Coordinates of C-alpha atoms in Angstrom, one line a residue:
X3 CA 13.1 22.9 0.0
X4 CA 10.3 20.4 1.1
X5 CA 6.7 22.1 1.9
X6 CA 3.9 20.3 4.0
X7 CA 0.9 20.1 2.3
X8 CA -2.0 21.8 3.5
X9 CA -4.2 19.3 6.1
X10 CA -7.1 17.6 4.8
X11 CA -10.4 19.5 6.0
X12 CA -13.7 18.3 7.2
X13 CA -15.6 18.9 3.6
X14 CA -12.7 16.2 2.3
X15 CA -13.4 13.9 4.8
X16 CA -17.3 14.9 4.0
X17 CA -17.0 14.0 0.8
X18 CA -15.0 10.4 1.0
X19 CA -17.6 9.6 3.5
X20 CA -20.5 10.2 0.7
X21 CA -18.6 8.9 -2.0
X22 CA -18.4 5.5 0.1
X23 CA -22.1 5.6 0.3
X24 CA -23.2 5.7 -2.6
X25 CA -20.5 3.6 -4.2
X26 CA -21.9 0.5 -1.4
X27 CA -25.3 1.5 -3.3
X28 CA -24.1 1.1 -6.5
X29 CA -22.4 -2.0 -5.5
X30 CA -25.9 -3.7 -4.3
X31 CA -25.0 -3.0 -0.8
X32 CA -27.1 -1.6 1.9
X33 CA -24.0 -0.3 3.6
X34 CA -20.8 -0.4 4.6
X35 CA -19.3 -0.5 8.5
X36 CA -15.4 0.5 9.1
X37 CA -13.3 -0.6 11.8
X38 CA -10.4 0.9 12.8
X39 CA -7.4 1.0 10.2
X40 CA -6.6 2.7 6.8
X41 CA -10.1 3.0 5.8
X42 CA -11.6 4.4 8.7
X43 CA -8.2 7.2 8.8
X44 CA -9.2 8.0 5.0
X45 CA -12.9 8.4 5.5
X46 CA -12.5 10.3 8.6
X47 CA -9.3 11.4 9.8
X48 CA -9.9 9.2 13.1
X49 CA -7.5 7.2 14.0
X50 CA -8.0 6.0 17.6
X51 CA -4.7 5.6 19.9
X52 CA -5.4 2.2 20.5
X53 CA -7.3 -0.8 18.8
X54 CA -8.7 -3.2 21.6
X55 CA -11.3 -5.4 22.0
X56 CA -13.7 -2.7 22.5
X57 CA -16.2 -1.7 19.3
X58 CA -15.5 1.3 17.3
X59 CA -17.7 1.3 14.1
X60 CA -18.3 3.5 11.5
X61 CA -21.6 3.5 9.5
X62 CA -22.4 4.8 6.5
X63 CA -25.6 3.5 4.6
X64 CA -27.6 5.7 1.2
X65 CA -29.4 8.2 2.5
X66 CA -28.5 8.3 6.3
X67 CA -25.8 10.4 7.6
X68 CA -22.6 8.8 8.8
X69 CA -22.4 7.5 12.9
X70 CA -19.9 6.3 14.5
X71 CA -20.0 4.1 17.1
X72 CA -17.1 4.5 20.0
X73 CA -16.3 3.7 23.5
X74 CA -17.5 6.1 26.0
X75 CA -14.0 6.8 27.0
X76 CA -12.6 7.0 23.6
X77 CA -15.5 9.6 22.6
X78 CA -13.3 13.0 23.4
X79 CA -10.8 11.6 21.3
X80 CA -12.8 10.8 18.1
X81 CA -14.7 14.1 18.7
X82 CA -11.6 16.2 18.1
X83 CA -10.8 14.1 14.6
X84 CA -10.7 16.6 11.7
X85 CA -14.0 14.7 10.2
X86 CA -16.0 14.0 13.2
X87 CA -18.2 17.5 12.3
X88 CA -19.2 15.8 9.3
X89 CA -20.9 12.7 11.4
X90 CA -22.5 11.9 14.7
X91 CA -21.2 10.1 17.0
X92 CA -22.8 7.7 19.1
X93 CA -21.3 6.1 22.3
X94 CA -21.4 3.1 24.3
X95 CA -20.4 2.3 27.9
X96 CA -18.8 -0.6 29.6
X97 CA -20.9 -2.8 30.7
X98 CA -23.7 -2.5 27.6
X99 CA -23.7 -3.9 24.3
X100 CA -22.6 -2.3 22.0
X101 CA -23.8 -4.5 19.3
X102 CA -27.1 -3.6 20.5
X103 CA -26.3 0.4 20.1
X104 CA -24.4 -0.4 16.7
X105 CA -27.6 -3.0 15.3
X106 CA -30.4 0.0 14.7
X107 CA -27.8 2.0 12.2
X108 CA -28.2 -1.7 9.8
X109 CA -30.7 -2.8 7.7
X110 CA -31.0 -6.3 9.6
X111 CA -31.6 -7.9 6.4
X112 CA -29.3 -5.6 4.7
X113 CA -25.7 -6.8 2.9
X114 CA -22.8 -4.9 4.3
X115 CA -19.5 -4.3 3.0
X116 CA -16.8 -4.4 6.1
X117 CA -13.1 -3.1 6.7
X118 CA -10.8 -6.7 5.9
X119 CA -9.7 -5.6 9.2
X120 CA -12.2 -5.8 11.6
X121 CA -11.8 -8.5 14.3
X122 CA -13.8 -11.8 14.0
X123 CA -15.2 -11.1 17.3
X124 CA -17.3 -8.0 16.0
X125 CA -18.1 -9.5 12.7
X126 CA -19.7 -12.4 14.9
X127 CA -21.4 -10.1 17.4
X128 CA -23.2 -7.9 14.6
X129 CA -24.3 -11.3 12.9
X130 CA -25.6 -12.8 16.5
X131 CA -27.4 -9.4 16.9
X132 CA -28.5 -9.7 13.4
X133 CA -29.0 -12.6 12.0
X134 CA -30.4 -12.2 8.7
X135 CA -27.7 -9.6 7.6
X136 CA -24.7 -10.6 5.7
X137 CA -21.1 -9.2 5.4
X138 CA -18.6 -9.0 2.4
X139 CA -14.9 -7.9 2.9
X140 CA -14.4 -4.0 1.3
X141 CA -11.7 -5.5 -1.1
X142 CA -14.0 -7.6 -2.5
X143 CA -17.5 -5.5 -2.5
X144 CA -15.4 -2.0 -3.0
X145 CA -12.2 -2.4 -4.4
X146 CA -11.9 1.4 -6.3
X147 CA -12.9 2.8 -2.8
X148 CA -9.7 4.3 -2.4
X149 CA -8.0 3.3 -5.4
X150 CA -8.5 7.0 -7.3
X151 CA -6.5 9.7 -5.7
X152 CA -7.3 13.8 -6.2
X153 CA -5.0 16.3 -6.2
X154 CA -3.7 16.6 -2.6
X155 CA -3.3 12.1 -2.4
X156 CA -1.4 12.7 -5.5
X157 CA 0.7 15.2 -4.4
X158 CA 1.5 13.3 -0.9
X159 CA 2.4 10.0 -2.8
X160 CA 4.9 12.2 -5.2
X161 CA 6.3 13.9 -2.1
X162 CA 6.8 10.0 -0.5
X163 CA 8.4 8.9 -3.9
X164 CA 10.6 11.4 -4.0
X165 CA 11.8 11.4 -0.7
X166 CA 12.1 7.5 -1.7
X167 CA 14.5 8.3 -4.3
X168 CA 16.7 10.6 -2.3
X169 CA 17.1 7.7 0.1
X170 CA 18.0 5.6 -2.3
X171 CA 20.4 8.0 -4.2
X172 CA 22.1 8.5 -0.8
X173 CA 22.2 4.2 0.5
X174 CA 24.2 4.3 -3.4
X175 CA 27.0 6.4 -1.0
X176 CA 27.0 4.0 1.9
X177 CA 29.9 0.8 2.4
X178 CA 28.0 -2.2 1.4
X179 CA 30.9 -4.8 1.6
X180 CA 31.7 -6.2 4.9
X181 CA 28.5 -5.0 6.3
X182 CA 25.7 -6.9 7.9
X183 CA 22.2 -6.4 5.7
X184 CA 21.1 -5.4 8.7
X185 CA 23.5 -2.9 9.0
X186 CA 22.1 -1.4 5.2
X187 CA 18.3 -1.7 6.2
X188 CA 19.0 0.5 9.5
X189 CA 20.8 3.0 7.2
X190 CA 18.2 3.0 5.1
X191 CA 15.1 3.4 7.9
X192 CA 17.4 6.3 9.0
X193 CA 17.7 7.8 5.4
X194 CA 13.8 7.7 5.1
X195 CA 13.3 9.4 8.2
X196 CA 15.8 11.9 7.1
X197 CA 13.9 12.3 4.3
X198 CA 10.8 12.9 5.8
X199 CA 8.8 9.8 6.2
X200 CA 7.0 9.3 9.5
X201 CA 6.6 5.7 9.1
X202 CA 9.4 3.1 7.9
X203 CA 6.9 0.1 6.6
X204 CA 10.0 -2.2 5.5
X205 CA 13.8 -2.2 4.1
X206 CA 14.1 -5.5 2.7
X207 CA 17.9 -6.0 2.0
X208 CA 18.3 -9.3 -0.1
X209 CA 22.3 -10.3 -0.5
X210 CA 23.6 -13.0 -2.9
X211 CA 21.4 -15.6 -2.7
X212 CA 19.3 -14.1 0.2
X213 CA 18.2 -11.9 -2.8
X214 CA 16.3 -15.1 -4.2
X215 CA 13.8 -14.2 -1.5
X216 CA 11.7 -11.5 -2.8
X217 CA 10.2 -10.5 0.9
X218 CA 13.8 -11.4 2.8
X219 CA 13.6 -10.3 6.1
X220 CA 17.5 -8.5 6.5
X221 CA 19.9 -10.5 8.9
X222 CA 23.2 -11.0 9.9
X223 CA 24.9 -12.3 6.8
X224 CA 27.9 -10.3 6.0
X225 CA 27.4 -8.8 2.6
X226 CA 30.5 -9.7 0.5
X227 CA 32.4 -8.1 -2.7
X228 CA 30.8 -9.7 -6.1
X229 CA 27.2 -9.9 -4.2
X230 CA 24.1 -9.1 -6.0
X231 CA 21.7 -6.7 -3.3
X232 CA 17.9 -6.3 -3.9
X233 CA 17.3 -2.9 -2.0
X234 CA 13.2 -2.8 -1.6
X235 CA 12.0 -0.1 1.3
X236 CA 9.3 2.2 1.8
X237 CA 7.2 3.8 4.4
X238 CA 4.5 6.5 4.9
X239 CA 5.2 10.3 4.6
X240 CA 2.4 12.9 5.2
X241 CA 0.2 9.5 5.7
X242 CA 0.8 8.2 2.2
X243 CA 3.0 5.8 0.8
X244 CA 6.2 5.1 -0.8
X245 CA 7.7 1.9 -2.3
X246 CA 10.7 1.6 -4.8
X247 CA 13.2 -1.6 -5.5
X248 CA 16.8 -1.5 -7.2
X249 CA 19.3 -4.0 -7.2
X250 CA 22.7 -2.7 -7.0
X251 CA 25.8 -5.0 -7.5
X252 CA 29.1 -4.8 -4.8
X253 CA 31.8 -4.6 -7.0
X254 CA 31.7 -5.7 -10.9
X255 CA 29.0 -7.8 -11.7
X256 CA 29.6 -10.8 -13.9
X257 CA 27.8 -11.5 -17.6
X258 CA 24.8 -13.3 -16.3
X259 CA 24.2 -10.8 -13.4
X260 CA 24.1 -8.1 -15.8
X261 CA 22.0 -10.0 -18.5
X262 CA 19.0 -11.0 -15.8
X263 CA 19.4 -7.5 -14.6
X264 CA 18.6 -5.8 -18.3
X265 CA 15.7 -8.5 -18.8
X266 CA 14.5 -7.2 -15.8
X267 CA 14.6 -3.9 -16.5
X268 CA 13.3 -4.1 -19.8
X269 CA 10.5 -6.0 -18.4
X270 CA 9.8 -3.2 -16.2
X271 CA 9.6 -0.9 -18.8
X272 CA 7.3 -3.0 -20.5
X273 CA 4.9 -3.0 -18.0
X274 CA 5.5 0.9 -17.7
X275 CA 4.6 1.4 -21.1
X276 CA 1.2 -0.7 -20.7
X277 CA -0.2 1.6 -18.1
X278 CA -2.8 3.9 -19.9
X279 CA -6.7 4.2 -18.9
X280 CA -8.9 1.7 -20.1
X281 CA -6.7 -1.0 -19.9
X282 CA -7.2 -3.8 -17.1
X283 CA -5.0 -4.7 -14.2
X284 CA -3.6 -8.1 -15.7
X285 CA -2.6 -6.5 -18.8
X286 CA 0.3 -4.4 -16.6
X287 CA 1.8 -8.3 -15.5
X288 CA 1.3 -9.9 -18.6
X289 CA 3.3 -7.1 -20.1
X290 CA 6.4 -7.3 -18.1
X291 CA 6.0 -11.3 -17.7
X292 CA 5.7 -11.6 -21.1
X293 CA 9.3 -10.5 -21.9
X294 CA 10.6 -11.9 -18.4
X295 CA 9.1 -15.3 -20.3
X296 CA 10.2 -14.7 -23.7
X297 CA 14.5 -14.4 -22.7
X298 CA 13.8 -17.9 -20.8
X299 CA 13.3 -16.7 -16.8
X300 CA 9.3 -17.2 -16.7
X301 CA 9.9 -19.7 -13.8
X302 CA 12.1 -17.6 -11.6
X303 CA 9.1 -14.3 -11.5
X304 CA 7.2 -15.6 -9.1
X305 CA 5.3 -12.7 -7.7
X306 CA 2.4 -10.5 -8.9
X307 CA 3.4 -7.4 -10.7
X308 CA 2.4 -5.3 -8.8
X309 CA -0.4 -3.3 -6.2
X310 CA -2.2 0.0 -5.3
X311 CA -0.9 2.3 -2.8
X312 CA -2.2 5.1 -1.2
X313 CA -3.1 5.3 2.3
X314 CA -0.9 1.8 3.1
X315 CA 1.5 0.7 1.1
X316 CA -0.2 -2.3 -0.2
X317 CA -4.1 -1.7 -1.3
X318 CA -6.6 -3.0 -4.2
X319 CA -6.2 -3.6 -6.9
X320 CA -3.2 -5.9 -8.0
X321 CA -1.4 -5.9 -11.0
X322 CA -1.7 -9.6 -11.4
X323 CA -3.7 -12.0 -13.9
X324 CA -7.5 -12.9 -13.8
X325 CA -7.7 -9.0 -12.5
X326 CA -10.1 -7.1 -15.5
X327 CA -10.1 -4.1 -13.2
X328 CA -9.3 -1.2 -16.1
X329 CA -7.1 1.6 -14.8
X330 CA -8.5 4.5 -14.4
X331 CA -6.7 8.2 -14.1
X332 CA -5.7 9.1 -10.6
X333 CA -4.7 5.1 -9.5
X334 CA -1.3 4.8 -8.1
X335 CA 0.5 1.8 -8.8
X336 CA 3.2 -0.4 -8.2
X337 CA 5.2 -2.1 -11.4
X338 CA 8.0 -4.3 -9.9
X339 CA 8.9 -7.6 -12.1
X340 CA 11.7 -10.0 -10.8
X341 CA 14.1 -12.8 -11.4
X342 CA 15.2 -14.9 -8.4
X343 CA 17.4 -17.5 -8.9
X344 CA 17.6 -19.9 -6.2
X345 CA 20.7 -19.9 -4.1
X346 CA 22.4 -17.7 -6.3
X347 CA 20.4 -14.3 -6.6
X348 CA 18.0 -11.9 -7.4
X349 CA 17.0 -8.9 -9.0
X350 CA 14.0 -6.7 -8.8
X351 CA 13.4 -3.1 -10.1
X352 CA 10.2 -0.9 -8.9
X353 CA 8.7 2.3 -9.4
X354 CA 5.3 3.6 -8.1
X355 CA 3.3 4.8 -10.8
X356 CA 0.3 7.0 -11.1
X357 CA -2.3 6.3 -14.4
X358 CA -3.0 9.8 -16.2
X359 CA -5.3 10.7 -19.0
X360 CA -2.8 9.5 -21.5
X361 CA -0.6 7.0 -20.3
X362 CA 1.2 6.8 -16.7
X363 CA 4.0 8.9 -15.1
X364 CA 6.3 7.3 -12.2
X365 CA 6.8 8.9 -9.0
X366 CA 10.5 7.0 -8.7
X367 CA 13.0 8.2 -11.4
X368 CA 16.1 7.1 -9.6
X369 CA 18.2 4.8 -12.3
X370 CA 17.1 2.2 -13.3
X371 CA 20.4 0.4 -14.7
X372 CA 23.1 -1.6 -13.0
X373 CA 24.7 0.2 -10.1
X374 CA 27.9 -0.7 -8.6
X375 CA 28.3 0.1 -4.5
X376 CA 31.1 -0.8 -2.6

């Protein structure tokens, strides 16, 4: 029996919201200003019904308290969010500025950190306002921002893995041969939803040599008996994510499907088996590239190792070299190698894991070896 987890409450969003402060003063910053998107929904609980051209801004700086800046006829709406006690609220009409109603919550000399997000236009109307202040992008000046997860983002990303895992254990079940992919990746948006996932993200189905693709958007080809299936899906449920990969095999696999298969399992467990605090980002890649390398297939993994997830399914940081960013317990992560051979096939096995005080623990324990559909 599933439970819903109890709703986040104004003192949580309270508390992101001072965090982010004093992390942008820590980073050098004099502040930071959110647009609409993932961090905006994790700092506040707002997330307005529609993005459009008009400014909505949120503002945090050291010492000042939060204000967000909305259109007039968006204010009831943002005023109902779970967080908006915690902050004040200041609104603009058509017809004004609001760059001018935005520009006396900055330092205008100040360096700002800003959601990756926001639209050019806004970026460009602050800086016309304000000349003399500058902007860096939030995965850039603030990377760990969201990176560390408590208790309750924990137990929504295990809830999302293991309604992941269900799905997959239930696709396992479904004909594969004779079927469009696209026929698979509709069976498995409907599985997630089954499962409890409120947003389906993607349900990549790679057959034969479509497989070689890593991101392979699913089409029409017919998937046929001896075809090698990367199976890569994931989506949000209770507003957190979920992302898993197996490659299953339609029928009998032959000796060199198998073999690229184990190397890339073992490679995954490699990379596994280097996640423990302390130890930085790159070291989680060079692990499972290392071995990928070592049995000869070091040209055919040509993807990062991996990525945060939390609030999307993609986020800072990246499992990837030239990143020294040490993990830290409470970071969710992604640890996916993968072979692709071009035009013949490809294999790539994920779980999402999460660092601890000792080591890591994955939130996908679905198998990890061959499996034959049909």
């Amino acid at each position: 029996m599933t439970t819903t987890p109890d709703p986040f409450t104004v003192d949580d969003y309270r508390a992101r919201m001072d965090r982010a402060a004093r992390a942008a003063a820590d980073a050098g910053l004099a502040g930071i200003v959110v647009a609409p998107g993932p961090d905006l929904v994790w700092l506040t609980g707002y997330r307005p019904t529609a993005v459009t051209e008009r400014l909505t801004a949120l503002v945090l700086a050291p010492g000042r308290d939060p204000v967000l800046v909305v259109p007039t006829l968006e204010a009831p709406d943002a005023a109902r969010s779970v967080g908006a006690p915690a902050l004040t609220l200041r609104d603009w009409t058509d017809g004004k500025d609001p760059y001018d109603v935005t520009a006396p919550l900055l330092d205008p000399r100040g360096r700002f950190g800003i959601s990756d997000n926001a639209w050019s236009m806004h970026l460009l109307g602050l800086q016309s306002t304000l000349p003399d202040t500058s902007y860096v992008s939030l995965t850039r000046s603030l990377p760990m921002l969201r990176a560390v997860k408590d208790t309750a983002e924990l137990e929504r990303l295990t809830a999302a893995g293991a309604a992941a895992d269900a799905t997959y254990e239930a696709i396992r079940e479904v004909p594969f041969a004779g079927r469009k992919e696209t026929d698979v990746a509709g069976d498995l948006a409907d599985l997630l939803r089954h499962f409890g996932h409120e947003q389906v993200d993607f349900t990549v189905v790679g057959s034969g040599p479509n497989g070689a693709d890593p991101h392979h958007e699913a089409d029409d080809r017919v998937i046929r008996q001896g075809d090698m299936v990367v199976l890569d899906f994931g989506g949000l449920k209770h507003g957190y994510g979920s992302d898993t990969s197996r490659t299953v095999h339609v029928g009998e696999p032959g000796a060199v499907e198998q073999t690229v298969h184990d190397i890339v399992r073992a490679a995954q467990e490699a990379g596994f088996q280097a996640v423990r605090p302390g130890v930085a980002c790159q070291e989680i890649d060079r692990a499972a590239r290392a071995y990928i390398t070592d049995a000869g297939y070091g040209d055919f993994f040509i993807h990062r190792t991996g990525h945060g997830i939390g609030v999307t399914t993609h986020e800072p940081p990246y499992m990837i070299e030239g990143e020294e960013q040490p993990l830290v317990p409470g970071m969710c992560l992604s640890v996916e190698p993968g072979i692709y051979l071009p035009g013949r096939f490809g294999v790539r096995i994920e779980d999402i894991v999460t660092v601890t005080e000792d080591g890591g623990r994955r939130l996908n324990d679905t198998a990890r070896e061959m499996v034959i559909v049909h």
